[in-house]
Short mmCIF file of C-alpha atoms in Angstrom, two decimals:
data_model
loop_
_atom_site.label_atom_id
_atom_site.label_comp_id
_atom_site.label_asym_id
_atom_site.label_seq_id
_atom_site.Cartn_x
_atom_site.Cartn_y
_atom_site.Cartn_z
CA UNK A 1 12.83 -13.44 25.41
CA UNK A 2 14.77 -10.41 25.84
CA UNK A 3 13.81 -7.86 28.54
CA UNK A 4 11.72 -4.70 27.66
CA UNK A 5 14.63 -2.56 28.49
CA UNK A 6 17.06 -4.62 26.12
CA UNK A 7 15.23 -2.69 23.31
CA UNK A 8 12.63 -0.29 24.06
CA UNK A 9 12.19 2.70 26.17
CA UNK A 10 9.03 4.71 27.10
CA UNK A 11 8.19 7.75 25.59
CA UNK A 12 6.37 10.46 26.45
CA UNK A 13 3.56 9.57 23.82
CA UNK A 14 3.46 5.80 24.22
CA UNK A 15 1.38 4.18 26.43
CA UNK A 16 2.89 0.97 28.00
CA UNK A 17 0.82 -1.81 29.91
CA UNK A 18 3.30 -2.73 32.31
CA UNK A 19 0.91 -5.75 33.84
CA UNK A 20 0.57 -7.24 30.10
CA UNK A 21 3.92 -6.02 28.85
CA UNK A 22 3.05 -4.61 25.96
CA UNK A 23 3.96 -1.52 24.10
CA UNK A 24 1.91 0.54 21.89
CA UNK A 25 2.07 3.81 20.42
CA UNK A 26 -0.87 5.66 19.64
CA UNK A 27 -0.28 8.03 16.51
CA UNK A 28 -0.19 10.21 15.12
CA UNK A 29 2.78 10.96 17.73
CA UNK A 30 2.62 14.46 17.56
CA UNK A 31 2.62 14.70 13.99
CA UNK A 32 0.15 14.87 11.06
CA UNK A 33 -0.08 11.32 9.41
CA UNK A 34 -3.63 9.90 9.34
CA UNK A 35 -3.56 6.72 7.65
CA UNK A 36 -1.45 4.83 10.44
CA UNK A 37 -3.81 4.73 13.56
CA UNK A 38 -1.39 2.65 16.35
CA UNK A 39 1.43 0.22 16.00
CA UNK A 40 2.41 -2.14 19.34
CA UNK A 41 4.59 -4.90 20.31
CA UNK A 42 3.42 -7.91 22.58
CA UNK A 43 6.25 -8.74 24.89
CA UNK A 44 4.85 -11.73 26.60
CA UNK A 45 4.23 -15.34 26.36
CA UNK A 46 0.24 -15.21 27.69
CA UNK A 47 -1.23 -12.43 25.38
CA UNK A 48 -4.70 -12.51 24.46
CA UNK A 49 -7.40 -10.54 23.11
CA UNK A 50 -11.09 -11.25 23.17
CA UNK A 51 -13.35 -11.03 20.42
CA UNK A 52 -13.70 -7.28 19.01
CA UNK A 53 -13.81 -5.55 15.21
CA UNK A 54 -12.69 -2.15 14.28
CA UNK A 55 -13.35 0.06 11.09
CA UNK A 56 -10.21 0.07 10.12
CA UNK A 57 -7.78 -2.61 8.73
CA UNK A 58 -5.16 -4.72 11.58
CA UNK A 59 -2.00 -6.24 10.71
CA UNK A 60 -0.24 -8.85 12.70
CA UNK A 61 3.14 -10.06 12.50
CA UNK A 62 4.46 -12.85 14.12
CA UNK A 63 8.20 -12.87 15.40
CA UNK A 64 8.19 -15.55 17.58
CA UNK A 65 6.29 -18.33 19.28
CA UNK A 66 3.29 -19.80 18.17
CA UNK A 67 -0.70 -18.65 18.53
CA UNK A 68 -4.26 -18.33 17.04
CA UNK A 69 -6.53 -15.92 15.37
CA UNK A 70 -10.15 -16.24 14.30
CA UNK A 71 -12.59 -14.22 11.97
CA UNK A 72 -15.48 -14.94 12.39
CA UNK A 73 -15.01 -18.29 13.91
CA UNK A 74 -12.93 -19.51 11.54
CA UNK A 75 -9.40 -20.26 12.97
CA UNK A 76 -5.91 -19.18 11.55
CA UNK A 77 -2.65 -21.05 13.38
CA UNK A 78 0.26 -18.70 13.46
CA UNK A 79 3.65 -19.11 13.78
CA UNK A 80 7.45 -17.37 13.82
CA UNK A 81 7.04 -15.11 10.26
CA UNK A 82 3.52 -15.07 9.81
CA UNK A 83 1.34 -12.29 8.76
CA UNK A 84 -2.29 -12.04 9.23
CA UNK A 85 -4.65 -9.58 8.25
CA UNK A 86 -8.04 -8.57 9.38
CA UNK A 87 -10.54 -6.23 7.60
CA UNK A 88 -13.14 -3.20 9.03
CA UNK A 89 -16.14 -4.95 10.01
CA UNK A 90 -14.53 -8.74 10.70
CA UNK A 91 -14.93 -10.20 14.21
CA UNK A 92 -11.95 -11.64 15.07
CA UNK A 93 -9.87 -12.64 18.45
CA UNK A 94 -6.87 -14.38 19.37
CA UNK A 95 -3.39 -15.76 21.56
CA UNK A 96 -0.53 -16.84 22.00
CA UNK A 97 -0.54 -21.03 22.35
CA UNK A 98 2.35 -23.34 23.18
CA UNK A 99 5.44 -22.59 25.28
CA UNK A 100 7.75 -21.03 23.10
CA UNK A 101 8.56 -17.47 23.69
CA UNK A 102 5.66 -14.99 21.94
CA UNK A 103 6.35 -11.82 20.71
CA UNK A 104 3.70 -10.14 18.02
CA UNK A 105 3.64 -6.79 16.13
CA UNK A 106 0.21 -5.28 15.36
CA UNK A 107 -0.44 -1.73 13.37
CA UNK A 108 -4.00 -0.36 12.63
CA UNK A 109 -4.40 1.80 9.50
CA UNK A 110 -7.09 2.98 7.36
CA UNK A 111 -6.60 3.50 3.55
CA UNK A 112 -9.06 6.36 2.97
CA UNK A 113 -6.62 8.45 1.34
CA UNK A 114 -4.82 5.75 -0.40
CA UNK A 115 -7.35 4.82 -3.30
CA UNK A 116 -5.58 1.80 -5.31
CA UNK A 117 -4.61 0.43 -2.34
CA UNK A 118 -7.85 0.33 -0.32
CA UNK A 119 -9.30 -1.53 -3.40
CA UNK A 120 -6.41 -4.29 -3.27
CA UNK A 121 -6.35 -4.64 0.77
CA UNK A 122 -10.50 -5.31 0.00
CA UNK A 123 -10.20 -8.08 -2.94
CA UNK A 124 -7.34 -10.08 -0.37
CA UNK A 125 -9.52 -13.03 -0.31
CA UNK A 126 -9.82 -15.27 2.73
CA UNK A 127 -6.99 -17.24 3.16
CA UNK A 128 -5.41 -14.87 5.74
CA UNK A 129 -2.28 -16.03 7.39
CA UNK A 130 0.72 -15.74 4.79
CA UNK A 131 4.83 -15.92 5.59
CA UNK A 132 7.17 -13.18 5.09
CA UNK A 133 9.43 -15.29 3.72
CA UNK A 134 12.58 -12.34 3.26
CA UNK A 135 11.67 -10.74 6.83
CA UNK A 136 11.11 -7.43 5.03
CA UNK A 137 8.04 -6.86 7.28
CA UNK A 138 9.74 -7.50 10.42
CA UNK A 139 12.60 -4.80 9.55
CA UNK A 140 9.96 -2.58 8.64
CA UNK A 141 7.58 -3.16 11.62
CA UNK A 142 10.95 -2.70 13.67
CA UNK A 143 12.61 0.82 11.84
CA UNK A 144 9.01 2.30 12.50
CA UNK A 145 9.20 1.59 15.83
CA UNK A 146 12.57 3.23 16.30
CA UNK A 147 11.73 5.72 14.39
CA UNK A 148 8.51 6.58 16.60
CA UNK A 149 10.47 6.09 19.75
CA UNK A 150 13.28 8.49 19.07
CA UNK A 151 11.56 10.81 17.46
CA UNK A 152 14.60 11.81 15.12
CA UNK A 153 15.17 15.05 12.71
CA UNK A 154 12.16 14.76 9.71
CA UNK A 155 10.96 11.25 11.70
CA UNK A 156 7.69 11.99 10.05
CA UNK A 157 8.43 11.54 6.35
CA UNK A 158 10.63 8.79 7.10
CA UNK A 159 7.78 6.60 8.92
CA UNK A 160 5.53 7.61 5.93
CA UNK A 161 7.67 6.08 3.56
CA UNK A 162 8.82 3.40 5.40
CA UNK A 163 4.44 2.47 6.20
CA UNK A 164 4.16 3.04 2.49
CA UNK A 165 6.71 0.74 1.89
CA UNK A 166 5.04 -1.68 4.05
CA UNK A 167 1.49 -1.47 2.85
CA UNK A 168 2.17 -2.46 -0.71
CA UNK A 169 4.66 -5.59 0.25
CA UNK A 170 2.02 -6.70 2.24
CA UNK A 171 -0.20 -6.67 -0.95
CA UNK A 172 2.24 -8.01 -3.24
CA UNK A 173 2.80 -10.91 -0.40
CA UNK A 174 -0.83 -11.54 -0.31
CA UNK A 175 -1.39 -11.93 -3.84
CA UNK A 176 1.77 -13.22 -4.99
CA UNK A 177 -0.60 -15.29 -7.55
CA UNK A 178 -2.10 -12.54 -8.81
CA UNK A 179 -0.96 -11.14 -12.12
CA UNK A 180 -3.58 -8.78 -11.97
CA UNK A 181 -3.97 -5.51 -10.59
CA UNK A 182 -6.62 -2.51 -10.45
CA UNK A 183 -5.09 1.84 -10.31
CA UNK A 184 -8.59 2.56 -9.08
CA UNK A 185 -10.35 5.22 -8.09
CA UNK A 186 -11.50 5.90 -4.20
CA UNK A 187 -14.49 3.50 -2.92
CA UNK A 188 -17.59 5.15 -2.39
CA UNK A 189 -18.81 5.06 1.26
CA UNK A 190 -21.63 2.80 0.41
CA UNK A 191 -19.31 -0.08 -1.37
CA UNK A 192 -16.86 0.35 2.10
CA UNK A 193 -20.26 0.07 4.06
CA UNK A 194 -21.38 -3.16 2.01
CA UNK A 195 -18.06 -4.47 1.89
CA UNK A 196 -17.39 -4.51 5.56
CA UNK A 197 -21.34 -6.25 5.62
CA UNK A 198 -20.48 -8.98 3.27
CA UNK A 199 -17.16 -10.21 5.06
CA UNK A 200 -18.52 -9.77 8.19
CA UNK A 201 -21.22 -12.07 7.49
CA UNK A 202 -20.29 -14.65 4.54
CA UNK A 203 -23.22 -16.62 3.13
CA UNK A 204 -23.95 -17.62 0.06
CA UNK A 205 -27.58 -15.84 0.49
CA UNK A 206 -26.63 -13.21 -0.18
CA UNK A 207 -28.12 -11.14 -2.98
CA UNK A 208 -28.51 -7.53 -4.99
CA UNK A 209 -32.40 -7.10 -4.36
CA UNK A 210 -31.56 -7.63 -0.01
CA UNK A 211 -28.24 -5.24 -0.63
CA UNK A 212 -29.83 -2.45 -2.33
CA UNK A 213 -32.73 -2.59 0.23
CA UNK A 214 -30.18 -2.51 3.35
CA UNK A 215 -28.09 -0.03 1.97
CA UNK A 216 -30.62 2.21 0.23
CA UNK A 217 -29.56 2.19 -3.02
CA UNK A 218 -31.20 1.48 -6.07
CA UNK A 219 -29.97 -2.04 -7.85
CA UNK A 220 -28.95 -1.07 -10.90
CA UNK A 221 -26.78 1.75 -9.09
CA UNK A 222 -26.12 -0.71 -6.55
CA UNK A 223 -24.60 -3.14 -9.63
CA UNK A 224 -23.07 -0.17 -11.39
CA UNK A 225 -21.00 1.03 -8.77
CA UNK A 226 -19.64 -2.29 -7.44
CA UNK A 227 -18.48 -3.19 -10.70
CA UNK A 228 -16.92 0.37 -11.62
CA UNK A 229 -14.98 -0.16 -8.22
CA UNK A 230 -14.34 -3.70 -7.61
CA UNK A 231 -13.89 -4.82 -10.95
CA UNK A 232 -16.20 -7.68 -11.04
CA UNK A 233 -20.03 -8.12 -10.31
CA UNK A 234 -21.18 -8.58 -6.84
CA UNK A 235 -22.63 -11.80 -7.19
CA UNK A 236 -19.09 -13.20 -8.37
CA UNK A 237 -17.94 -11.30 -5.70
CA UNK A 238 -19.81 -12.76 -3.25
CA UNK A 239 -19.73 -16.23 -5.00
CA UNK A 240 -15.62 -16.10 -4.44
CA UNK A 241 -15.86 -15.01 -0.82
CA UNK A 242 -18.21 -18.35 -0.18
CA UNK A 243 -15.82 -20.16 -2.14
CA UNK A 244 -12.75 -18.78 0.02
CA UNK A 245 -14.53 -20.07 2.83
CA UNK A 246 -16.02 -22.97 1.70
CA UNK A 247 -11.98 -24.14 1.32
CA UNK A 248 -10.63 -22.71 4.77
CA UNK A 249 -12.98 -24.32 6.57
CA UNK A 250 -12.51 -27.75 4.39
CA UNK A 251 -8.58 -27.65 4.49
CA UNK A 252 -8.56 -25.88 8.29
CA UNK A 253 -11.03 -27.37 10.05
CA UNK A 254 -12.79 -31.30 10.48
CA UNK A 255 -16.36 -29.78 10.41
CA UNK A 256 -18.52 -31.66 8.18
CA UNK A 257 -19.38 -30.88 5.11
CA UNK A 258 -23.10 -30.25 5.91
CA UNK A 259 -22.01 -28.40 8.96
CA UNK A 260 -19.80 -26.05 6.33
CA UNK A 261 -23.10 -25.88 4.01
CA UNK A 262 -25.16 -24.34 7.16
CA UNK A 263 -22.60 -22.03 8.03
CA UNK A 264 -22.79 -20.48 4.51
CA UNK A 265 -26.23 -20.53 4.54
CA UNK A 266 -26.85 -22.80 1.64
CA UNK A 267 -30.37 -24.71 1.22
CA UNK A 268 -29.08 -28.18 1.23
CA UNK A 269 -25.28 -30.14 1.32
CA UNK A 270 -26.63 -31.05 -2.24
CA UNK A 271 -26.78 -27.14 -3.24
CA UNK A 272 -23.48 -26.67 -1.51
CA UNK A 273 -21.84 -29.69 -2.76
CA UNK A 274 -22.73 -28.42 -6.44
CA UNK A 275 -21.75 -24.94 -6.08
CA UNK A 276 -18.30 -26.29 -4.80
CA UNK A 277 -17.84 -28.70 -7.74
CA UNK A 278 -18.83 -26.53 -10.25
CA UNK A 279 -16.07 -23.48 -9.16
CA UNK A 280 -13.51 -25.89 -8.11
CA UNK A 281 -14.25 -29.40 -10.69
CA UNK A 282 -13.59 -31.18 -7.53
CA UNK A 283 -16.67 -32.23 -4.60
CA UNK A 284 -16.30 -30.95 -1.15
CA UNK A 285 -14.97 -34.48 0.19
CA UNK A 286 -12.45 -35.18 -2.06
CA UNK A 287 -11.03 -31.55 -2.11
CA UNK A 288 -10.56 -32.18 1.57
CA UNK A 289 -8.78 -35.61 1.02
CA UNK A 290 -6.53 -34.37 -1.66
CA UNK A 291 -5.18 -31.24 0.85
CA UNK A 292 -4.72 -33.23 3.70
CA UNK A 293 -3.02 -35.56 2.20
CA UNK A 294 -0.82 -32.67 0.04
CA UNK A 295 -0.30 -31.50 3.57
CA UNK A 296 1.01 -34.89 5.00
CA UNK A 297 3.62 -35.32 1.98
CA UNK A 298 4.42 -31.61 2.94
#
């Protein structure tokens, strides 16, 4: 691992935890950009973090070494080129593991003033941890950086473009599959509010009547609106999220199956068993069979 003073210096306006060895720059750094909240680097080989959440969305990029993340007690292995994303609202924790060199980039952003993408970074389904296969994030994450630290002529508009940049790779990284895609307009605060609710909480008990009451909205509004924004109802919307889990936790994880029903709240490993087969054509056990053993040949 190279030494802090190989690459970075200290600013005036970064704050550096000498005892953890890690930088991070709290921004705007003197200047008037208000999507992009911080952006560190972890420097050491024993980093941590204990369970938090945020409103705002966290990005993770692992350069080297090997660690962990969870949301919500689910867990994500990382290692050298992985992204991994959390959302406003999600629980999540994590370290570094093993005892290869660790070194991780984090940024925290919000998206309120960026309306088609705060409607992608919300339908990035569950599956979390994705590769940057052409390092285009890591020479990003590093030229804003540089660009923060020395505070060059018109550093401003070139970290703007440069975050832009980076915000809608990460989106076409994350849904590479996707053919799809939504100009929308801004989300409403109450879809944000209920948004951050259902994926900090996924269960498939979730329903319109509970929502509406929560949030105090009216259903039919409550419908409306999440379809205007999201693009689909918000029982398939909350049907996919359950669904998203339902195969993390199956491919990730040897809980059993009825352990994975009770942590979605289903009625029964018969409802859940059902629901499964009847999204995927394949049960709960022998979806798990089939990617372990796609994993093995792998």
């Amino acid at each position: 691992m190279p030494k802090q003073s190989d690459k970075f210096s200290t600013p005036k306006n970064a704050h550096l935890m000498e005892s953890e060895r890690e930088i991070r720059f709290e921004l705007p750094f003197e200047m008037d950009f208000e999507n992009l909240s911080y952006i560190g680097v972890v420097l050491h080989e024993t980093w941590g973090v204990n369970e938090h959440h945020h409103e705002h969305f966290e990005l993770c990029y692992v350069e080297s070494g090997q660690g962990w993340f969870t949301i919500n007690d689910s867990l994500y292995t990382v290692s050298k080129g992985d992204l991994f994303l959390t959302k406003p609202g999600e629980s999540h924790q994590g370290a570094a593991s093993g005892e290869l060199p660790f070194r991780l980039y984090y940024l925290g952003f919000n998206l309120e003033q960026m309306r088609s993408l705060e409607i992608e970074y919300y339908r990035i389904g569950f599956n979390r941890v994705e590769k940057d296969e052409n390092h285009f994030i890591k020479y990003l994450f590093d030229s804003i950086v540089d660009e923060v630290r020395m505070k060059r002529q018109l550093s401003k508009m070139m970290v703007e473009g440069m975050f832009i940049q980076l915000l809608v790779t990460i989106v076409r990284i994350y849904n590479a599959d996707n053919k799809g895609h939504t100009e929308g307009r801004k989300l409403a605060t109450v879809i944000i509010d209920i948004l951050n609710y259902l994926h900090s909480d996924i269960r498939a008990d979730h329903n319109v009547a509970d929502l509406s009451q929560r949030f105090h909205i009216s259903r039919s509004h409550l419908a409306r609106e999440f379809k205007q924004h999201m693009g689909v109802n918000i029982g398939v919307y909350i049907r996919s999220l359950c669904l998203d889990k339902a195969k993390h936790l199956l491919r990730e994880t040897n809980e059993s199956v009825c352990a994975i029903a009770e942590t979605l709240n289903f009625t029964s490993i018969h409802t859940f068993s059902i629901f499964f087969k009847r999204h995927t054509g394949t049960p709960p056990v022998e979806y798990r069979k089939q990617n372990i053993c796609s994993k093995v040949v792998k």
